[in-house]
Coordinates of C-alpha atoms in Angstrom, one line a residue:
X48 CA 71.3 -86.3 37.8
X49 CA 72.1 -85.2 34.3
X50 CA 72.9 -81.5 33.6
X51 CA 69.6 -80.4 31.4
X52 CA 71.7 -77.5 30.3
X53 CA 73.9 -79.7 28.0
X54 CA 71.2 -82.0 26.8
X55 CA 69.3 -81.1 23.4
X56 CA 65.7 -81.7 22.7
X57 CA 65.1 -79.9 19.5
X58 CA 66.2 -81.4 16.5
X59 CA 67.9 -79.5 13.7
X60 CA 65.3 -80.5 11.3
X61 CA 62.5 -78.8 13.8
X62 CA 65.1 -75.6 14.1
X63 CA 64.5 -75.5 10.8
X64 CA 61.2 -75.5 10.6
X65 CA 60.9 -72.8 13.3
X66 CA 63.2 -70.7 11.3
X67 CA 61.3 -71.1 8.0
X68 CA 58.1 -70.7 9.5
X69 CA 59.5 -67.2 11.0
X70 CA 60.5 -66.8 7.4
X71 CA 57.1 -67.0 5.8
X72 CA 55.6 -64.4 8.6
X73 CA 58.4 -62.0 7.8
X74 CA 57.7 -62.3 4.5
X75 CA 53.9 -60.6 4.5
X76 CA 55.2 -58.6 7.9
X77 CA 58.1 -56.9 5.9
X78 CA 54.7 -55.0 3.5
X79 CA 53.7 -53.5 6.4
X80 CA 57.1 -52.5 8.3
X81 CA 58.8 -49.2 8.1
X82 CA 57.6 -46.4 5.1
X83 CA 56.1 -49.3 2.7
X84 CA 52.4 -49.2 4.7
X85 CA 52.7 -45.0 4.7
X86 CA 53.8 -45.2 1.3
X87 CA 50.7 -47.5 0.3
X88 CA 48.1 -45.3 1.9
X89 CA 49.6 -42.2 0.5
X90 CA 51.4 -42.4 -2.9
X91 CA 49.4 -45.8 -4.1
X92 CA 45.9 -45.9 -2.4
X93 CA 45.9 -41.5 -2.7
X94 CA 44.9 -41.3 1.2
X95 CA 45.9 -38.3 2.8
X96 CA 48.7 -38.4 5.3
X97 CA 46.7 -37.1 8.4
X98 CA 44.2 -40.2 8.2
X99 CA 46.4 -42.4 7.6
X100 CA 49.0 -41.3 10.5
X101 CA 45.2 -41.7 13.0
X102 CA 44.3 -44.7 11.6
X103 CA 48.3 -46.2 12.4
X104 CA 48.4 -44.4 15.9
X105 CA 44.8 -45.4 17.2
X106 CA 45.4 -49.1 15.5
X107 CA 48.7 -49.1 17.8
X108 CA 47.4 -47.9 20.6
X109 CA 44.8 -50.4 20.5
X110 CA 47.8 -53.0 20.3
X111 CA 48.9 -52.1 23.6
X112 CA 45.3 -53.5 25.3
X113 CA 44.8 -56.3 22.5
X114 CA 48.1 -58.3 22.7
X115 CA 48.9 -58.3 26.4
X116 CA 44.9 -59.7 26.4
X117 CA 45.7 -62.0 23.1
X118 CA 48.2 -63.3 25.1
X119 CA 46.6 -64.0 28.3
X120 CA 43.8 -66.1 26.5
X121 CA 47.1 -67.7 25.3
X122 CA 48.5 -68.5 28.5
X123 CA 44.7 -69.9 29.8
X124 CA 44.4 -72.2 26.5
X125 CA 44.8 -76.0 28.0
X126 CA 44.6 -78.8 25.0
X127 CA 46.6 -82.2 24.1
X128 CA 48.7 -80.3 21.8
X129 CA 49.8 -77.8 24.0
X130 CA 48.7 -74.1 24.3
X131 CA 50.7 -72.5 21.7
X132 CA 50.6 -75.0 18.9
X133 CA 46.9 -75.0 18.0
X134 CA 46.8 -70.8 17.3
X135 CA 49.9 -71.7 14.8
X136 CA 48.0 -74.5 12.9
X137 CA 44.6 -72.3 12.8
X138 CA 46.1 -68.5 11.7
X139 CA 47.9 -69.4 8.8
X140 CA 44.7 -69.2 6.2
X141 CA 43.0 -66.5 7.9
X142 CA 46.0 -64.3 7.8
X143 CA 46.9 -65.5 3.9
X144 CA 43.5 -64.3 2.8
X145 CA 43.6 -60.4 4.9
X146 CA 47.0 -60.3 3.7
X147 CA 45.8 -60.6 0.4
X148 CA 42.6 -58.3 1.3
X149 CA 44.5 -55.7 2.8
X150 CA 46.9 -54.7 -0.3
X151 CA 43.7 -55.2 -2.7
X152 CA 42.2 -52.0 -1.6
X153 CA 43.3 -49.7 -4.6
X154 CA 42.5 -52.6 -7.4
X155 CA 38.9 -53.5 -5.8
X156 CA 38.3 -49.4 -5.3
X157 CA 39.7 -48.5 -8.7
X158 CA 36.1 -46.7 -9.7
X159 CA 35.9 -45.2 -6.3
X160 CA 36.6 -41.3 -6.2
X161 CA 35.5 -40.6 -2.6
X162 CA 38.3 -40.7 0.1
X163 CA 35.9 -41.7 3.1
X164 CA 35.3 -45.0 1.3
X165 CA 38.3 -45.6 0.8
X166 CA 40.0 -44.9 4.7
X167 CA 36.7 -46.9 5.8
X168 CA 38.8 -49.3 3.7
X169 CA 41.9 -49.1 5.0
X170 CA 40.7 -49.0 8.8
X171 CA 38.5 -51.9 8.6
X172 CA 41.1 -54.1 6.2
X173 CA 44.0 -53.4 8.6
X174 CA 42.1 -54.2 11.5
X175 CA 41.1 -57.2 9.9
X176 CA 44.7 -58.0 9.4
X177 CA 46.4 -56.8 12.5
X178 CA 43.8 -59.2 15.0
X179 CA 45.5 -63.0 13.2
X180 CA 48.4 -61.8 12.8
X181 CA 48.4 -61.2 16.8
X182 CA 47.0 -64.2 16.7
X183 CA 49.7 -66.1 15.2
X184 CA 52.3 -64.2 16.5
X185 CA 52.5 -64.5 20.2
X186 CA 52.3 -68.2 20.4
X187 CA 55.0 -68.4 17.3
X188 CA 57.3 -66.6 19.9
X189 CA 56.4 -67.7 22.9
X190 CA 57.1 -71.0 21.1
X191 CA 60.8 -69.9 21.6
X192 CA 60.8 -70.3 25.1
X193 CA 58.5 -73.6 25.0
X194 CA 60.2 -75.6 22.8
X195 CA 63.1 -76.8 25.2
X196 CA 63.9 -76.4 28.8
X197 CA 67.6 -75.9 27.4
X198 CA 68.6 -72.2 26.9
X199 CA 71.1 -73.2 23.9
X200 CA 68.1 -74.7 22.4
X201 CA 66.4 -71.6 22.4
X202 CA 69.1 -69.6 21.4
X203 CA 69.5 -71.7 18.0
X204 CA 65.8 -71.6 17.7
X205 CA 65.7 -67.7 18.0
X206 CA 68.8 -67.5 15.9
X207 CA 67.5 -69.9 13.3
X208 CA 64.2 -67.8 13.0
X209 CA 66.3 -64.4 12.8
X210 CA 68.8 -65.4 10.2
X211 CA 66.2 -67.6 8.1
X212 CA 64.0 -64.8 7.8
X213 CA 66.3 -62.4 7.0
X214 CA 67.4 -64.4 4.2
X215 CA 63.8 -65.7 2.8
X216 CA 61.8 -63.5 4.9
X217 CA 63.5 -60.2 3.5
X218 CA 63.2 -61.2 -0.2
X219 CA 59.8 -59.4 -0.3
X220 CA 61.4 -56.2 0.3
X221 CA 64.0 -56.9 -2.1
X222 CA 61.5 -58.0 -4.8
X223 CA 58.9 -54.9 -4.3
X224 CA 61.4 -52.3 -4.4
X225 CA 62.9 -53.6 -7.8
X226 CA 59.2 -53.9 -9.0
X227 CA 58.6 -50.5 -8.2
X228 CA 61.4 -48.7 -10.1
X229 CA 60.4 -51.2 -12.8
X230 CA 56.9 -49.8 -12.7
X231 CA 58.0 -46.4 -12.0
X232 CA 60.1 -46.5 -15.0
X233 CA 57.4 -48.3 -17.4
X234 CA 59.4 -50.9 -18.1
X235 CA 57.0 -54.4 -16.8
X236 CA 53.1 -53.4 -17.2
X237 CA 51.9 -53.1 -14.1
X238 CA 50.8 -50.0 -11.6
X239 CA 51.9 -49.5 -8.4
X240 CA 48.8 -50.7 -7.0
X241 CA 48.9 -54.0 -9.2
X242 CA 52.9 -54.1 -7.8
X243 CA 51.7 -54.4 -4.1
X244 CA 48.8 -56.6 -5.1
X245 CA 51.0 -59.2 -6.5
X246 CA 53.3 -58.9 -3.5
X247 CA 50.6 -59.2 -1.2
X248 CA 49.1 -62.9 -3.3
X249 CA 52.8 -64.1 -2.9
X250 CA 53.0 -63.5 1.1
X251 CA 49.6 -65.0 1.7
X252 CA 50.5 -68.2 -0.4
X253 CA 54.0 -68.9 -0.1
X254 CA 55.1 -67.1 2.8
X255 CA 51.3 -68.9 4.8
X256 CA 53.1 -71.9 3.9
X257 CA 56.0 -71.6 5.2
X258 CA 54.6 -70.1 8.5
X259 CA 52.5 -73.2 9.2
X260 CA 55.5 -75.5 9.3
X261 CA 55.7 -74.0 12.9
X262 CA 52.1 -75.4 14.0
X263 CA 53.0 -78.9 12.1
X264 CA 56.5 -79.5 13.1
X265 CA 57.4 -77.8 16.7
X266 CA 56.8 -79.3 19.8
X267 CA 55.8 -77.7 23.5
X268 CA 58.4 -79.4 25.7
X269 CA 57.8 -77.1 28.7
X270 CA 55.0 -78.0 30.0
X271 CA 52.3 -76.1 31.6
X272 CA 50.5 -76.3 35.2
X273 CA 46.7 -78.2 35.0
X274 CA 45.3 -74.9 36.6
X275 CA 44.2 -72.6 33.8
X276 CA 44.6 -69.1 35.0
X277 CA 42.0 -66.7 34.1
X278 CA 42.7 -63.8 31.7
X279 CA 43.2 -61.0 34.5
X280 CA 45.8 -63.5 36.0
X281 CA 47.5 -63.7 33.2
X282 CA 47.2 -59.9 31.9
X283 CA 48.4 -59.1 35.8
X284 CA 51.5 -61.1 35.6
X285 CA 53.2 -58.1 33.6
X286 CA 53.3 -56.0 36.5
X287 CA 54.9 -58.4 38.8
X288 CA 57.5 -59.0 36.2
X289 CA 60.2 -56.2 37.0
X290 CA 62.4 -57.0 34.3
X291 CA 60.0 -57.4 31.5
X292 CA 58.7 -54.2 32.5
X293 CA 62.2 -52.2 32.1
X294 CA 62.3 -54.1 28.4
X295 CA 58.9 -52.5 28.3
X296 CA 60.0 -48.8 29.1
X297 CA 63.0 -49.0 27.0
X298 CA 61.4 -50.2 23.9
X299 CA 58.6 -47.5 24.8
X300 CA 60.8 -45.2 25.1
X301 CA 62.9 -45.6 21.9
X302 CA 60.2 -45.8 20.2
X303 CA 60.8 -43.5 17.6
X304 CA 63.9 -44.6 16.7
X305 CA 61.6 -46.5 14.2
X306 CA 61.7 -43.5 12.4
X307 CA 64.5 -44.7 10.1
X308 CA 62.8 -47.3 8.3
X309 CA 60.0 -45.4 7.6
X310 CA 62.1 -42.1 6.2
X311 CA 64.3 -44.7 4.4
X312 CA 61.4 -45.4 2.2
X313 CA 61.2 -41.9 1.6
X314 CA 64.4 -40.7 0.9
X315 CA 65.3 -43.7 -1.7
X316 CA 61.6 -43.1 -3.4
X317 CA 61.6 -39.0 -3.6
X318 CA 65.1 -37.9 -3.1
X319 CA 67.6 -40.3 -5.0
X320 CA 64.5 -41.9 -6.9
X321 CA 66.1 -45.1 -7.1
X322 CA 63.9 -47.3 -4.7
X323 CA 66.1 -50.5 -5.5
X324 CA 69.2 -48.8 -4.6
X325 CA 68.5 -49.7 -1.1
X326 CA 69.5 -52.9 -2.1
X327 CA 72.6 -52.3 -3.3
X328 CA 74.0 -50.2 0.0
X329 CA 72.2 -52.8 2.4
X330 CA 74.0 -56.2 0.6
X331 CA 77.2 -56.2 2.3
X332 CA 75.8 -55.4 5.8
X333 CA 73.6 -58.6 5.2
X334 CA 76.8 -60.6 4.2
X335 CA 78.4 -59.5 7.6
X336 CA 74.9 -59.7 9.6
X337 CA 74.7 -63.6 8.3
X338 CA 78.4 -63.8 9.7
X339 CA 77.2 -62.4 13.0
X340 CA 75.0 -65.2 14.1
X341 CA 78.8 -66.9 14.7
X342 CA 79.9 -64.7 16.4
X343 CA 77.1 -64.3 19.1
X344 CA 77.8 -67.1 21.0
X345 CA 81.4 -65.3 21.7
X346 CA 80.1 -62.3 22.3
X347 CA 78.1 -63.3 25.2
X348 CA 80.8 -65.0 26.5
X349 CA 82.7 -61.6 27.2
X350 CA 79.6 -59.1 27.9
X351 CA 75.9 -60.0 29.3
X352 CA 72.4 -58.9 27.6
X353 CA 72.6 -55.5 29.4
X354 CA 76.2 -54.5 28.4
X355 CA 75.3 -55.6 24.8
X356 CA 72.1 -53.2 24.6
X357 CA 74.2 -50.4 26.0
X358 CA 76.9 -51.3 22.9
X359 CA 74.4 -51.3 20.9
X360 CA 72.1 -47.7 21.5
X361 CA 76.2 -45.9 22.0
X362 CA 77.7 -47.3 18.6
X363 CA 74.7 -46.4 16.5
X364 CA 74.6 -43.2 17.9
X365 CA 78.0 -42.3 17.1
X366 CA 78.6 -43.8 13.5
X367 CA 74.8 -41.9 12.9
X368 CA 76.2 -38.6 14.0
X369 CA 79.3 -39.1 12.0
X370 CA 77.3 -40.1 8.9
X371 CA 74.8 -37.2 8.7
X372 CA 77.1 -34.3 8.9
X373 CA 79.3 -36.1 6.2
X374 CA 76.5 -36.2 3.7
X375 CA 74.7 -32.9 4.7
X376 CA 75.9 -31.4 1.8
X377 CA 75.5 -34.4 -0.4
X378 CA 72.3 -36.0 0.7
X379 CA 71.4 -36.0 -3.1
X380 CA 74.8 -37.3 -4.6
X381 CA 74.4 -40.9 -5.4
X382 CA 78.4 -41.0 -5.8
X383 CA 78.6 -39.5 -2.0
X384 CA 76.1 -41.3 -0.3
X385 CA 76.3 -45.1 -1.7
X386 CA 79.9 -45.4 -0.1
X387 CA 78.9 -43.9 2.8
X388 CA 75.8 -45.7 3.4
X389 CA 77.3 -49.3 2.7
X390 CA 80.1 -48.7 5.3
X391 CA 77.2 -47.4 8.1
X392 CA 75.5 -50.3 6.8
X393 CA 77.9 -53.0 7.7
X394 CA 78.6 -51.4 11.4
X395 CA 75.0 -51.4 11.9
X396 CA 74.2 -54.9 10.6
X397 CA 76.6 -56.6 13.3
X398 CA 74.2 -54.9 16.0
X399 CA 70.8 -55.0 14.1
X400 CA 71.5 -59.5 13.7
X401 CA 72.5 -59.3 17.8
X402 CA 69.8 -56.9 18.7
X403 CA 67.2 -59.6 16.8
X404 CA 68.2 -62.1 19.1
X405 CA 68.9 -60.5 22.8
X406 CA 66.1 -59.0 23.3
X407 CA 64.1 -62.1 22.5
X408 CA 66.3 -63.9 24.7
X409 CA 66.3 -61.6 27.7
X410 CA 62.1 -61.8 27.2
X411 CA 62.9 -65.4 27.8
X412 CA 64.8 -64.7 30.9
X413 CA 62.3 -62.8 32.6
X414 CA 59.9 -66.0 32.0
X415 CA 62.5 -68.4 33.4
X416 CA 62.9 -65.4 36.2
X417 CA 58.3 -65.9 37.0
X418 CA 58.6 -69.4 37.2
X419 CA 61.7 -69.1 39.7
X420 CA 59.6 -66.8 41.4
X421 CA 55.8 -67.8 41.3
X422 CA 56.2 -71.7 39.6
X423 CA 54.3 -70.5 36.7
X424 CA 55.0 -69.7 33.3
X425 CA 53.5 -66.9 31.1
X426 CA 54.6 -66.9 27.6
X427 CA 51.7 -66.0 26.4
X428 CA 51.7 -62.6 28.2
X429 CA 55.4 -62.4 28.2
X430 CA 55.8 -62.7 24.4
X431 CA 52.9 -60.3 23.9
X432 CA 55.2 -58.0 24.9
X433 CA 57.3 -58.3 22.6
X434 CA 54.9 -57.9 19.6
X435 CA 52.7 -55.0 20.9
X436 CA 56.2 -53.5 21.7
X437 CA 57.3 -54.0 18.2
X438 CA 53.6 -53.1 16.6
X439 CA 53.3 -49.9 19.0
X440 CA 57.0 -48.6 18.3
X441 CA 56.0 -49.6 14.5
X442 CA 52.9 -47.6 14.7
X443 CA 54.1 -44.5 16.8
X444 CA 57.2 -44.3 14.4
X445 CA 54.9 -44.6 11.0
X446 CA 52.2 -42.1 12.5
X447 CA 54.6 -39.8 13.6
X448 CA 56.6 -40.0 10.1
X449 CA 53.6 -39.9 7.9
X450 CA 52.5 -36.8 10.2
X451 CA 55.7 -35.2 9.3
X452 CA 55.2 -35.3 5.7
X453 CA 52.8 -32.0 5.0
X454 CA 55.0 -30.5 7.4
X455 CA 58.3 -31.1 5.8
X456 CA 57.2 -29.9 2.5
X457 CA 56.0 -33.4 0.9
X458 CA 53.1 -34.1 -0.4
X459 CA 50.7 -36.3 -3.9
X460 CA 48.4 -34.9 -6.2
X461 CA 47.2 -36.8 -8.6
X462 CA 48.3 -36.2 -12.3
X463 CA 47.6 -38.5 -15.5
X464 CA 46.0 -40.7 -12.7
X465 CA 49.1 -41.3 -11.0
X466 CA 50.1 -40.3 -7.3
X467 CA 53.4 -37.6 -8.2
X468 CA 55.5 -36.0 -5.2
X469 CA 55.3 -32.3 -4.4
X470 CA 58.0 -31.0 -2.5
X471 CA 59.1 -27.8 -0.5
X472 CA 62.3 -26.0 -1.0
X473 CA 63.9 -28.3 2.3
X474 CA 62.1 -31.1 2.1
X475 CA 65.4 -33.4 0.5
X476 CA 67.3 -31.7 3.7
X477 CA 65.2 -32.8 5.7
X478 CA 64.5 -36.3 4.8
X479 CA 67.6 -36.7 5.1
X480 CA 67.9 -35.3 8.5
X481 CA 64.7 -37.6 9.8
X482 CA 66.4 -40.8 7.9
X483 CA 69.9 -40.5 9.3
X484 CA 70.1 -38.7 12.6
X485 CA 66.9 -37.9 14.8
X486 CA 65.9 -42.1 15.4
X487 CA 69.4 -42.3 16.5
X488 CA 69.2 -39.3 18.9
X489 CA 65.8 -40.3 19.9
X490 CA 66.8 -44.3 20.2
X491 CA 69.7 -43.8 22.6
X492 CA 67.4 -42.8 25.0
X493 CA 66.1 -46.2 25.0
X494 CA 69.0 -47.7 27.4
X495 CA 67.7 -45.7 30.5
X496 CA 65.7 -48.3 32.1
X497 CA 68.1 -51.1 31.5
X498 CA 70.3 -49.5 34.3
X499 CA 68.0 -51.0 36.5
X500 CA 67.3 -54.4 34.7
X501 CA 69.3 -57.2 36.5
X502 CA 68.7 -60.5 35.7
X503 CA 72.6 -60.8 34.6
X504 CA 75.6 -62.7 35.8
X505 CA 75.3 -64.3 39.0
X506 CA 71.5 -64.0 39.7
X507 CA 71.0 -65.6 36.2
X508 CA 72.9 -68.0 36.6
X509 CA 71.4 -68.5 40.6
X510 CA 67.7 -68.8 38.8
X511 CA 68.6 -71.2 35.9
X512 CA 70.6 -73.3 39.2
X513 CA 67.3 -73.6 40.8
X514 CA 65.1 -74.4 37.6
X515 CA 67.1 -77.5 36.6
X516 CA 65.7 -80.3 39.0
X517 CA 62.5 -78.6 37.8
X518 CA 63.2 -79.0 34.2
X519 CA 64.7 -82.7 34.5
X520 CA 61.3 -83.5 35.6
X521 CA 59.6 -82.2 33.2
X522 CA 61.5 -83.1 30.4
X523 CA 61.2 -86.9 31.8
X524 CA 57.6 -86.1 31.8
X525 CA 57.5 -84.6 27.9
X526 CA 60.4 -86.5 26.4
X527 CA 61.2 -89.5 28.8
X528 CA 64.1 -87.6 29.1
X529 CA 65.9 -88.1 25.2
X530 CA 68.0 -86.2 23.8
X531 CA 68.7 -85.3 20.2
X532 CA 71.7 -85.8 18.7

């Protein structure tokens, strides 16, 4: 019997196409991650802080009921293209136009003084947004483990997705922070709120169409039992799955290391005051992050999943200590902190590009680990795990963070009909502090549960042993058994 492990079903040309769909979603995702939603509410929309920070927290709360659901009417769908694949070729439009709707708010409510119109707004155009892209997430990710019965094929799927996106995906980052200071600095003619606007029309075109080459060109190779199991099946298989529960506690858990992104907003918008400078200390940790995805393959050949997440959670740490108590006194000092910040920033891209793949990975491993155990398979479930995990952490962190902001001194009020910052005598301080130190503290805590998480080494290996004769079947079945050169 041939070895399935060295056979591979996914061609390059569909590797692509998963990566530059993952590209499009990152593209309209990256508006909404870290301080660039807080910053929208507050500075551009003029929302105060303490509705916005309830309106992210009861939003991602809801997440943790909606996804793991999402995902089990995933798991029961049963059609001739598979159960993943129709979501993928529906969400695209739906999601272009919230997208769009979303980041309209402060252009369609320019006349409108009253602030409970306006969070009504904000609550209902989130809400809006957040239900497709759930939608169109869990089945693009469960797609990962679907798409071959070959764990190599996964892993270039997975890595594809990670390093496309981060290439195509983060140019609307790049983009709206260099419109900002350009706006900022009235030098193009357009507000803040028209800045965001045009972001948002680019992500719900461009970046749409690149999502749905996922729905058009990837195929469901892993094929699913006839039995459709019901929606409380499917939401109960998460607490039969050890391991994806451990993933679950640790992510929960280090939650609010996700304060980072959202103070980094912050500190390059109110305390250097150069927004696109961001870019600048972040370019040669993405040269070295791209380099990573070569190096990965290595890597795992000298440590397992585990041993890499406990590399990961010491080393930030450390260099994070190190880093804050260097630029304590210098927090403001563009000559201090842009050296120090771009060598952080290459140490921690080399973990952030393996931390975007292992942990998608080990999600597939705990799948691979149900089927061993029950001869079903949940990706449905088991990938909305991993998006309500990144949504909740998301939405704790940017609560919590835009919670902080009253209390840390900063604050907008509206002068010349602009949003200006109004800050305390510590405030800078401690920005600085929340940006560069706490998620780091907090995050470390994170690697707890993974002490106990055990589908490594030899009991890997034992499960994927067992799953082959399973697999050659059912890649005879799907494929008649070719393989793609």
């Amino acid at each position: 019997m041939a070895d399935n492990q060295q056979k591979r079903y996914v061609s390059p040309k569909e590797t692509l196409a998963y990566g530059f769909s993952n590209a499009g979603q990152v593209f309209g995702y990256n508006l909404v991650a870290g301080g660039y939603l807080s910053m929208f509410f507050t500075k551009v929309f003029g929302i105060p802080a303490a509705a916005v920070s309830t309106m992210i927290l009861f939003l991602g709360i809801w997440d943790t009921i909606n996804d793991p659901i999402m995902g089990a009417v995933v798991d029961k769908t049963r059609t001739r293209y598979g159960k993943l694949r129709p979501y993928l070729l529906f969400v695209p439009l739906p999601l272009s136009i919230t997208t769009i709707l979303l980041f309209s708010g402060p252009l369609i409510l320019s006349d409108v003084k009253s602030i409970t119109i306006k969070i009504i707004y904000m609550y209902i155009s989130y809400f809006i947004w957040e239900f497709f892209y759930t939608i169109g997430d869990i089945p693009f990710w469960g797609m990962s483990a679907a798409i071959s019965p070959n764990p190599a094929d996964r892993t270039r799927c997975i890595s594809s997705a990670r390093f496309i996106s981060g290439i195509v995906g983060g140019l609307s980052t790049t983009i709206l922070v260099m419109l900002m200071d350009l706006s900022n600095n009235h030098i193009i003619g357009l507000s803040l709120a028209q800045v965001f606007c045009l972001m948002a029309v680019i992500a719900g075109t461009f970046g749409m169409a690149l999502f749905s080459l996922s729905g058009i060109f990837c195929k469901e190779r892993v094929v699913q039992t006839v039995k459709e199991p019901s929606v409380i099946e499917g939401f109960k298989v998460l607490f039969k799955n050890k391991p994806l529960l451990l993933i679950v506690c640790g992510n929960i858990i280090g939650a609010l290391s996700g304060l980072a992104g959202v103070f980094q907003t912050y500190y390059f918008a109110e305390v250097i005051n150069i927004n696109s400078l961001m870019l600048l200390i972040g370019l040669p940790g993405t040269l070295i992050g791209w380099a990573t995805y070569l190096v990965i393959p290595k890597l795992k050949k000298k440590f397992d999943n585990r041993q890499i997440v406990f590399l990961n959670g010491i080393t930030r740490l450390s260099v994070a200590t190190l880093v804050f108590f260097i630029g304590l006194g210098h927090y403001s000092s563009v000559k201090v902190i842009l050296p120090l910040l771009i060598i952080r920033n290459i140490i921690f891209s080399f973990f952030d590009t393996i931390n975007m793949v292992i942990p998608t990975e080990m999600i597939g491993d705990t799948i691979d680990y149900m089927e061993w155990k029950t001869g079903e398979r949940n990706e449905g479930v088991s990938f909305s795990v991993l998006t309500f995990i990144s949504k909740l952490t998301g939405s704790i962190s940017t609560s919590v963070a835009t919670a902080l902001l009253p209390i840390i001194g900063l604050s907008y009020v509206t002068i010349n009909g602009e949003q200006t910052a109004v800050k305390g005598d510590h405030t800078d301080m401690l920005i600085w502090t929340f940006y560069s130190l706490v998620p780091y503290v907090l995050g470390v805590l994170s690697i707890i549960p993974y002490f106990w998480y055990n589908l490594t080494g030899d009991k890997l290996a034992q499960i994927r042993s067992d799953l082959k004769e399973r697999y050659e079947d059912l890649s005879q079945q799907v494929s008649g058994g070719e393989v793609v050169e």
